[in-house]
């Protein structure tokens, strides 16, 4: 890369990236502050191609949110309802029915997350998983964030290890990356002071990985967090990944302010969306995948993200509630051909994957 075309503060960082050297906190801060988004994106794109070549991954999935009743009261959330305040809770039969809406043999993943419901017994969750497995034996169940696992273990009065074991026996195949928000105490205490700490989130992720399950990781950005707190978040994830190698994918989550207690905030812009993807790709040098989650940043920005460090767009989703209840204007789902079109137009090769990033060969799956 020609250093004459770069902002001066990026010259040394670019050399380190091209030599495969790890970036530190100060360099991460520089990447978040540089006005030179083009160089940032090109560097991230170089690393992305080293990891994933020209692949543009997607999957055929469906989200399932069994309840939005939640005791935690996070300030950034427009989805949750306090107990007795008009939320919904699906019976098991309703949840199975919901999973079947729009279901076809093509679906390879259910993404299952919900509120922290104070009264649902632990058996509801094990029955939910085993009932889904019985009805949809080929579908991978990516279920429950680290925050939900912590809550369920306390509800069930089980150790976190036993909680993970029971859910796994019932059908949990991996875990999604939500609930991480921002690990730094200062920002976390403003946006979600009743939630488990960042350290606890990481500790549970460690247990999930030690149990042999994969998981993802996220960061919620564009609210009250500082640039330093973002880099700190990424470095803490990188440290755990060095230890466990259990994370598959990092997903930056763009904050949507509408209908939340932080509705006075403007929310992130497209420039920040792309910067978040690029910096994540450069700092998380041990994460195989970075996702541009089209639901949160729009299909168009996600498509550009495929050339700024991301290699994955997530999937068809079908019915997204969490950010649509916080004002998201994107569709609630996309078809396979729409996703493939976006990826192809970005100059990438669309590759349908399963949750564990194995290519899905349609003729076989059908
Ligand atoms: O945990 C909640 C976030 C997460 C808002 O693992 C909000 O593959 C923006 O984690 N504005 C759920 N974000 C989504 C999530 C996810 C999505 C797609 C793929 C994967 C994966 C994980 O959404 C929550 C929270 O961090 N969130 N409210 C909001 N107003």
Short mmCIF file of C-alpha atoms and ligand atoms in Angstrom, two decimals:
data_model
loop_
_atom_site.label_atom_id
_atom_site.label_comp_id
_atom_site.label_asym_id
_atom_site.label_seq_id
_atom_site.Cartn_x
_atom_site.Cartn_y
_atom_site.Cartn_z
CA UNK A 1 0.00 0.00 0.00
CA UNK A 2 1.41 3.40 -0.97
CA UNK A 3 2.09 5.35 2.23
CA UNK A 4 1.93 8.67 0.33
CA UNK A 5 -1.81 8.14 0.03
CA UNK A 6 -2.32 7.60 3.77
CA UNK A 7 -2.89 9.93 6.68
CA UNK A 8 0.49 10.09 8.47
CA UNK A 9 -0.82 8.55 11.70
CA UNK A 10 -1.67 5.35 9.81
CA UNK A 11 1.71 4.70 8.17
CA UNK A 12 3.26 2.73 11.04
CA UNK A 13 0.01 0.93 11.83
CA UNK A 14 -0.32 -0.11 8.19
CA UNK A 15 3.20 -1.55 8.25
CA UNK A 16 2.36 -3.54 11.39
CA UNK A 17 -0.87 -4.88 9.88
CA UNK A 18 0.88 -5.95 6.69
CA UNK A 19 3.54 -7.74 8.76
CA UNK A 20 0.84 -9.53 10.76
CA UNK A 21 1.74 -7.80 14.03
CA UNK A 22 -0.85 -7.32 16.77
CA UNK A 23 -2.21 -3.80 17.35
CA UNK A 24 -2.34 -2.29 20.84
CA UNK A 25 -4.75 -0.01 22.70
CA UNK A 26 -3.21 3.26 21.46
CA UNK A 27 -3.22 2.04 17.87
CA UNK A 28 -6.86 1.01 18.21
CA UNK A 29 -7.67 4.51 19.45
CA UNK A 30 -5.84 6.00 16.47
CA UNK A 31 -7.90 3.82 14.12
CA UNK A 32 -11.14 5.03 15.70
CA UNK A 33 -10.04 8.66 15.40
CA UNK A 34 -8.41 8.80 11.99
CA UNK A 35 -10.30 10.78 9.36
CA UNK A 36 -8.76 8.47 6.74
CA UNK A 37 -11.58 5.94 6.45
CA UNK A 38 -10.31 4.78 3.05
CA UNK A 39 -6.96 3.55 4.39
CA UNK A 40 -8.65 2.04 7.42
CA UNK A 41 -11.07 0.19 5.16
CA UNK A 42 -8.36 -0.97 2.75
CA UNK A 43 -6.27 -2.36 5.59
CA UNK A 44 -9.27 -4.15 7.06
CA UNK A 45 -10.16 -5.45 3.62
CA UNK A 46 -6.64 -6.83 3.22
CA UNK A 47 -6.94 -8.70 6.51
CA UNK A 48 -10.45 -9.87 5.63
CA UNK A 49 -9.21 -11.36 2.38
CA UNK A 50 -6.34 -13.05 4.21
CA UNK A 51 -8.86 -14.76 6.50
CA UNK A 52 -11.75 -15.41 4.11
CA UNK A 53 -10.65 -14.72 0.53
CA UNK A 54 -13.53 -13.49 -1.57
CA UNK A 55 -16.26 -15.26 0.40
CA UNK A 56 -19.41 -13.39 1.37
CA UNK A 57 -21.11 -15.63 3.90
CA UNK A 58 -24.80 -15.74 4.77
CA UNK A 59 -27.17 -18.26 6.29
CA UNK A 60 -30.81 -19.25 6.13
CA UNK A 61 -31.96 -18.60 9.64
CA UNK A 62 -34.95 -17.53 11.67
CA UNK A 63 -35.09 -15.52 14.88
CA UNK A 64 -37.30 -16.67 17.72
CA UNK A 65 -37.88 -14.46 20.77
CA UNK A 66 -40.04 -16.48 23.18
CA UNK A 67 -40.64 -13.60 25.61
CA UNK A 68 -39.89 -9.89 25.94
CA UNK A 69 -40.71 -9.80 29.66
CA UNK A 70 -37.47 -8.78 31.33
CA UNK A 71 -36.39 -7.72 34.81
CA UNK A 72 -33.25 -5.87 33.76
CA UNK A 73 -34.46 -2.52 32.40
CA UNK A 74 -31.55 -1.70 30.06
CA UNK A 75 -31.69 1.92 28.95
CA UNK A 76 -30.86 1.07 25.32
CA UNK A 77 -33.63 -1.48 24.89
CA UNK A 78 -36.98 -0.87 23.20
CA UNK A 79 -37.91 -4.54 23.08
CA UNK A 80 -38.23 -5.54 26.74
CA UNK A 81 -41.24 -4.96 29.01
CA UNK A 82 -41.15 -5.11 32.79
CA UNK A 83 -43.25 -7.90 34.33
CA UNK A 84 -46.93 -6.88 34.30
CA UNK A 85 -46.33 -4.05 31.77
CA UNK A 86 -47.76 -5.44 28.57
CA UNK A 87 -45.07 -7.85 27.41
CA UNK A 88 -45.66 -11.20 25.73
CA UNK A 89 -44.61 -14.73 26.61
CA UNK A 90 -45.17 -17.59 24.19
CA UNK A 91 -46.42 -20.89 25.47
CA UNK A 92 -44.23 -23.75 24.29
CA UNK A 93 -46.81 -24.64 21.64
CA UNK A 94 -46.86 -21.02 20.46
CA UNK A 95 -43.06 -21.00 20.27
CA UNK A 96 -43.02 -24.19 18.19
CA UNK A 97 -45.73 -22.74 15.96
CA UNK A 98 -43.76 -19.50 15.58
CA UNK A 99 -40.64 -21.44 14.63
CA UNK A 100 -42.65 -23.19 11.94
CA UNK A 101 -43.91 -19.95 10.34
CA UNK A 102 -42.16 -19.64 7.01
CA UNK A 103 -40.15 -22.76 7.82
CA UNK A 104 -38.80 -24.77 4.94
CA UNK A 105 -36.17 -27.51 4.70
CA UNK A 106 -33.72 -24.74 3.76
CA UNK A 107 -33.63 -23.29 7.29
CA UNK A 108 -30.43 -24.32 9.08
CA UNK A 109 -30.54 -22.16 12.23
CA UNK A 110 -32.93 -20.83 14.84
CA UNK A 111 -31.49 -17.85 16.70
CA UNK A 112 -33.25 -17.87 20.07
CA UNK A 113 -32.98 -15.04 22.62
CA UNK A 114 -35.41 -13.30 24.93
CA UNK A 115 -35.95 -11.26 28.05
CA UNK A 116 -35.00 -12.34 31.57
CA UNK A 117 -38.42 -13.55 32.67
CA UNK A 118 -38.74 -13.73 36.47
CA UNK A 119 -41.25 -16.60 36.65
CA UNK A 120 -40.63 -19.01 33.75
CA UNK A 121 -39.14 -22.21 35.18
CA UNK A 122 -35.85 -23.61 33.89
CA UNK A 123 -37.84 -26.53 32.43
CA UNK A 124 -39.52 -24.07 30.00
CA UNK A 125 -36.15 -23.51 28.35
CA UNK A 126 -35.03 -27.13 28.27
CA UNK A 127 -38.48 -28.14 26.96
CA UNK A 128 -38.31 -25.37 24.36
CA UNK A 129 -34.99 -26.68 23.08
CA UNK A 130 -35.92 -30.36 23.14
CA UNK A 131 -39.33 -29.64 21.58
CA UNK A 132 -37.69 -27.70 18.76
CA UNK A 133 -35.12 -30.46 18.22
CA UNK A 134 -37.89 -33.02 18.05
CA UNK A 135 -39.82 -31.01 15.48
CA UNK A 136 -36.84 -29.62 13.51
CA UNK A 137 -34.04 -32.15 14.03
CA UNK A 138 -31.77 -30.69 11.33
CA UNK A 139 -31.91 -27.11 12.58
CA UNK A 140 -28.97 -25.78 14.64
CA UNK A 141 -30.20 -24.08 17.84
CA UNK A 142 -28.08 -20.98 18.49
CA UNK A 143 -29.66 -20.07 21.79
CA UNK A 144 -29.27 -17.79 24.82
CA UNK A 145 -26.78 -15.02 25.47
CA UNK A 146 -24.27 -15.12 28.34
CA UNK A 147 -26.69 -12.84 30.22
CA UNK A 148 -29.53 -15.33 29.85
CA UNK A 149 -27.29 -18.24 30.85
CA UNK A 150 -26.30 -16.38 34.02
CA UNK A 151 -29.95 -15.62 34.82
CA UNK A 152 -31.13 -19.18 34.10
CA UNK A 153 -28.42 -20.65 36.32
CA UNK A 154 -29.58 -18.46 39.19
CA UNK A 155 -33.27 -19.28 38.55
CA UNK A 156 -32.48 -23.00 38.41
CA UNK A 157 -30.03 -22.78 41.35
CA UNK A 158 -27.49 -24.63 39.24
CA UNK A 159 -23.82 -23.87 38.65
CA UNK A 160 -23.14 -22.21 35.31
CA UNK A 161 -21.41 -25.41 34.18
CA UNK A 162 -24.48 -27.52 35.02
CA UNK A 163 -26.77 -24.97 33.39
CA UNK A 164 -24.79 -25.12 30.16
CA UNK A 165 -24.69 -28.94 30.35
CA UNK A 166 -28.49 -29.24 30.83
CA UNK A 167 -29.27 -26.81 28.02
CA UNK A 168 -26.82 -28.57 25.77
CA UNK A 169 -28.37 -31.95 26.52
CA UNK A 170 -31.76 -30.43 25.68
CA UNK A 171 -30.51 -29.22 22.26
CA UNK A 172 -28.52 -25.98 22.58
CA UNK A 173 -25.86 -26.22 19.85
CA UNK A 174 -24.08 -22.85 20.24
CA UNK A 175 -24.67 -19.40 21.70
CA UNK A 176 -25.25 -16.01 20.09
CA UNK A 177 -23.12 -13.00 20.96
CA UNK A 178 -25.67 -10.61 22.45
CA UNK A 179 -25.68 -9.00 25.87
CA UNK A 180 -22.03 -7.94 25.76
CA UNK A 181 -23.04 -4.28 25.16
CA UNK A 182 -19.88 -2.48 26.27
CA UNK A 183 -17.70 -4.10 28.93
CA UNK A 184 -16.28 -0.90 30.50
CA UNK A 185 -17.87 -0.22 33.89
CA UNK A 186 -18.40 3.52 33.30
CA UNK A 187 -20.53 3.18 30.16
CA UNK A 188 -22.12 -0.08 31.28
CA UNK A 189 -23.38 1.55 34.48
CA UNK A 190 -25.11 4.25 32.38
CA UNK A 191 -26.78 2.02 29.80
CA UNK A 192 -27.43 -1.22 31.72
CA UNK A 193 -26.53 -0.91 35.39
CA UNK A 194 -28.55 -3.97 36.49
CA UNK A 195 -27.00 -6.32 33.97
CA UNK A 196 -24.16 -8.78 34.64
CA UNK A 197 -20.74 -7.12 34.49
CA UNK A 198 -18.46 -7.30 31.48
CA UNK A 199 -16.17 -9.62 33.45
CA UNK A 200 -19.06 -11.98 34.17
CA UNK A 201 -20.10 -11.99 30.50
CA UNK A 202 -16.55 -13.01 29.58
CA UNK A 203 -16.38 -15.61 32.35
CA UNK A 204 -19.55 -17.30 31.09
CA UNK A 205 -18.30 -17.20 27.50
CA UNK A 206 -15.18 -18.96 28.79
CA UNK A 207 -17.37 -21.67 30.38
CA UNK A 208 -19.38 -22.07 27.17
CA UNK A 209 -16.17 -22.56 25.20
CA UNK A 210 -14.73 -24.92 27.81
CA UNK A 211 -17.90 -26.99 27.43
CA UNK A 212 -16.98 -27.38 23.76
CA UNK A 213 -19.56 -25.00 22.33
CA UNK A 214 -18.88 -22.11 19.97
CA UNK A 215 -20.29 -18.65 20.51
CA UNK A 216 -20.26 -15.19 18.98
CA UNK A 217 -19.47 -11.80 20.47
CA UNK A 218 -20.98 -8.36 19.99
CA UNK A 219 -20.45 -4.74 20.98
CA UNK A 220 -23.26 -2.19 21.14
CA UNK A 221 -21.92 1.15 19.86
CA UNK A 222 -23.08 4.65 19.13
CA UNK A 223 -24.52 5.52 22.57
CA UNK A 224 -22.41 6.92 25.45
CA UNK A 225 -19.26 4.84 25.00
CA UNK A 226 -15.85 6.44 24.42
CA UNK A 227 -13.34 5.44 21.79
CA UNK A 228 -11.08 4.05 24.56
CA UNK A 229 -13.95 1.92 25.86
CA UNK A 230 -14.53 0.45 22.41
CA UNK A 231 -10.91 -0.59 22.07
CA UNK A 232 -10.90 -1.96 25.61
CA UNK A 233 -13.93 -4.09 24.69
CA UNK A 234 -12.21 -5.51 21.61
CA UNK A 235 -8.97 -6.22 23.47
CA UNK A 236 -10.82 -8.07 26.25
CA UNK A 237 -12.50 -10.25 23.61
CA UNK A 238 -9.17 -10.86 21.90
CA UNK A 239 -7.60 -11.96 25.20
CA UNK A 240 -10.34 -14.51 25.83
CA UNK A 241 -10.12 -15.74 22.26
CA UNK A 242 -6.37 -16.32 22.69
CA UNK A 243 -7.27 -18.58 25.58
CA UNK A 244 -10.32 -20.51 24.26
CA UNK A 245 -10.55 -20.06 20.47
CA UNK A 246 -14.29 -20.46 21.01
CA UNK A 247 -15.55 -17.29 19.29
CA UNK A 248 -16.53 -17.64 15.67
CA UNK A 249 -17.67 -14.20 14.80
CA UNK A 250 -17.75 -10.62 16.06
CA UNK A 251 -20.79 -8.47 15.33
CA UNK A 252 -20.77 -4.70 15.95
CA UNK A 253 -24.34 -3.70 16.88
CA UNK A 254 -25.46 -0.18 15.90
CA UNK A 255 -27.51 1.44 18.64
CA UNK A 256 -31.10 2.34 17.65
CA UNK A 257 -32.43 5.00 20.02
CA UNK A 258 -36.19 5.16 19.25
CA UNK A 259 -38.55 3.97 22.02
CA UNK A 260 -35.69 3.64 24.50
CA UNK A 261 -34.67 5.63 27.57
CA UNK A 262 -31.79 6.98 25.45
CA UNK A 263 -34.02 8.28 22.65
CA UNK A 264 -32.40 11.73 22.92
CA UNK A 265 -29.17 10.32 21.45
CA UNK A 266 -28.68 10.56 17.68
CA UNK A 267 -27.43 6.99 17.10
CA UNK A 268 -24.53 6.04 14.81
CA UNK A 269 -24.01 7.18 11.23
CA UNK A 270 -22.96 5.05 8.26
CA UNK A 271 -19.37 6.32 8.64
CA UNK A 272 -19.26 4.97 12.18
CA UNK A 273 -20.88 1.68 11.09
CA UNK A 274 -18.09 1.11 8.57
CA UNK A 275 -15.38 2.24 10.98
CA UNK A 276 -16.65 -0.22 13.62
CA UNK A 277 -16.38 -3.09 11.15
CA UNK A 278 -12.89 -2.10 10.00
CA UNK A 279 -11.40 -1.50 13.44
CA UNK A 280 -12.86 -4.78 14.70
CA UNK A 281 -11.25 -6.65 11.78
CA UNK A 282 -7.88 -5.06 12.56
CA UNK A 283 -7.88 -5.48 16.36
CA UNK A 284 -9.52 -8.91 16.52
CA UNK A 285 -6.67 -10.68 14.77
CA UNK A 286 -7.80 -14.04 16.17
CA UNK A 287 -11.49 -13.93 15.18
CA UNK A 288 -12.23 -15.84 11.98
CA UNK A 289 -15.31 -13.79 11.02
CA UNK A 290 -16.67 -10.24 11.24
CA UNK A 291 -20.35 -9.76 10.53
CA UNK A 292 -21.98 -6.73 8.91
CA UNK A 293 -25.44 -7.27 10.40
CA UNK A 294 -27.68 -5.85 7.69
CA UNK A 295 -30.70 -5.64 10.00
CA UNK A 296 -28.99 -2.99 12.12
CA UNK A 297 -26.93 -1.02 9.60
CA UNK A 298 -29.15 -1.46 6.51
CA UNK A 299 -28.56 -3.80 3.58
CA UNK A 300 -26.73 -1.05 1.67
CA UNK A 301 -24.21 -0.21 4.38
CA UNK A 302 -23.74 -3.91 5.15
CA UNK A 303 -22.95 -4.49 1.48
CA UNK A 304 -20.21 -1.84 1.61
CA UNK A 305 -19.04 -3.46 4.85
CA UNK A 306 -18.08 -6.52 2.79
CA UNK A 307 -15.22 -4.37 1.45
CA UNK A 308 -14.36 -2.79 4.83
CA UNK A 309 -13.48 -5.92 6.81
CA UNK A 310 -16.69 -7.95 7.03
CA UNK A 311 -17.08 -11.36 5.42
CA UNK A 312 -20.61 -12.20 6.60
CA UNK A 313 -24.04 -10.55 6.39
CA UNK A 314 -25.93 -12.84 8.83
CA UNK A 315 -29.03 -14.33 7.26
CA UNK A 316 -32.64 -14.25 6.23
CA UNK A 317 -33.77 -13.62 9.87
CA UNK A 318 -37.48 -13.62 8.83
CA UNK A 319 -38.82 -11.83 11.89
CA UNK A 320 -36.58 -9.39 13.77
CA UNK A 321 -38.09 -7.76 16.84
CA UNK A 322 -35.29 -6.35 19.02
CA UNK A 323 -34.19 -3.38 16.91
CA UNK A 324 -37.46 -3.00 15.07
CA UNK A 325 -39.10 -2.22 18.40
CA UNK A 326 -36.33 0.39 18.75
CA UNK A 327 -37.19 2.06 15.45
CA UNK A 328 -35.18 0.14 12.84
CA UNK A 329 -36.38 0.99 9.32
CA UNK A 330 -34.81 -2.05 7.65
CA UNK A 331 -36.95 -5.00 6.51
CA UNK A 332 -37.56 -7.66 9.19
CA UNK A 333 -36.20 -10.33 6.86
CA UNK A 334 -34.65 -10.88 3.43
CA UNK A 335 -34.86 -13.67 0.91
CA UNK A 336 -31.90 -15.79 -0.12
CA UNK A 337 -31.84 -14.23 -3.58
CA UNK A 338 -31.86 -10.68 -2.16
CA UNK A 339 -28.87 -11.51 0.07
CA UNK A 340 -27.01 -13.26 -2.75
CA UNK A 341 -27.60 -10.24 -4.98
CA UNK A 342 -26.16 -7.85 -2.37
CA UNK A 343 -23.08 -10.02 -1.93
CA UNK A 344 -22.49 -10.47 -5.64
CA UNK A 345 -22.88 -6.76 -6.33
CA UNK A 346 -20.24 -6.13 -3.65
CA UNK A 347 -17.85 -8.19 -5.78
CA UNK A 348 -17.91 -11.14 -3.38
CA UNK A 349 -18.86 -14.75 -3.86
CA UNK A 350 -22.06 -15.62 -1.96
CA UNK A 351 -21.52 -18.72 0.16
CA UNK A 352 -24.34 -20.13 2.17
CA UNK A 353 -22.97 -21.39 5.48
CA UNK A 354 -24.39 -23.16 8.49
CA UNK A 355 -23.96 -21.72 11.97
CA UNK A 356 -20.47 -23.23 12.26
CA UNK A 357 -19.41 -21.69 8.92
CA UNK A 358 -19.47 -24.95 7.00
CA UNK A 359 -20.65 -24.40 3.41
CA UNK A 360 -24.18 -25.67 2.80
CA UNK A 361 -24.60 -27.61 -0.41
CA UNK A 362 -28.19 -26.99 -1.36
CA UNK A 363 -28.83 -30.10 -3.38
CA UNK A 364 -27.90 -32.19 -0.33
CA UNK A 365 -29.78 -29.98 2.12
CA UNK A 366 -32.92 -30.12 0.02
O1 LIG B 1 -28.18 -8.30 23.15
C1 LIG B 1 -30.82 -4.30 22.12
C2 LIG B 1 -28.74 -5.38 21.17
C3 LIG B 1 -28.67 -7.63 20.89
C4 LIG B 1 -30.87 -2.50 20.93
O2 LIG B 1 -24.65 -13.86 17.59
C5 LIG B 1 -29.81 -3.30 20.48
O3 LIG B 1 -24.94 -14.12 15.45
C6 LIG B 1 -29.29 -1.76 18.90
O4 LIG B 1 -26.96 -10.02 19.79
N1 LIG B 1 -30.27 -0.92 19.30
C7 LIG B 1 -29.39 -8.78 20.23
N2 LIG B 1 -29.03 -2.93 19.49
C8 LIG B 1 -28.87 -9.01 18.82
C9 LIG B 1 -27.64 -9.87 18.81
C10 LIG B 1 -27.27 -10.57 17.57
C11 LIG B 1 -27.83 -10.20 16.36
C12 LIG B 1 -27.47 -10.89 15.21
C13 LIG B 1 -26.60 -11.95 15.25
C14 LIG B 1 -26.06 -12.32 16.47
C15 LIG B 1 -25.15 -13.51 16.52
C16 LIG B 1 -26.38 -11.63 17.64
O5 LIG B 1 -29.12 -6.43 20.32
C17 LIG B 1 -28.88 -7.41 22.35
C18 LIG B 1 -28.37 -6.01 22.51
O6 LIG B 1 -26.99 -6.00 22.61
N3 LIG B 1 -29.80 -4.38 21.26
N4 LIG B 1 -31.48 -3.14 21.93
C19 LIG B 1 -31.08 -1.25 20.29
N5 LIG B 1 -32.02 -0.41 20.70
#
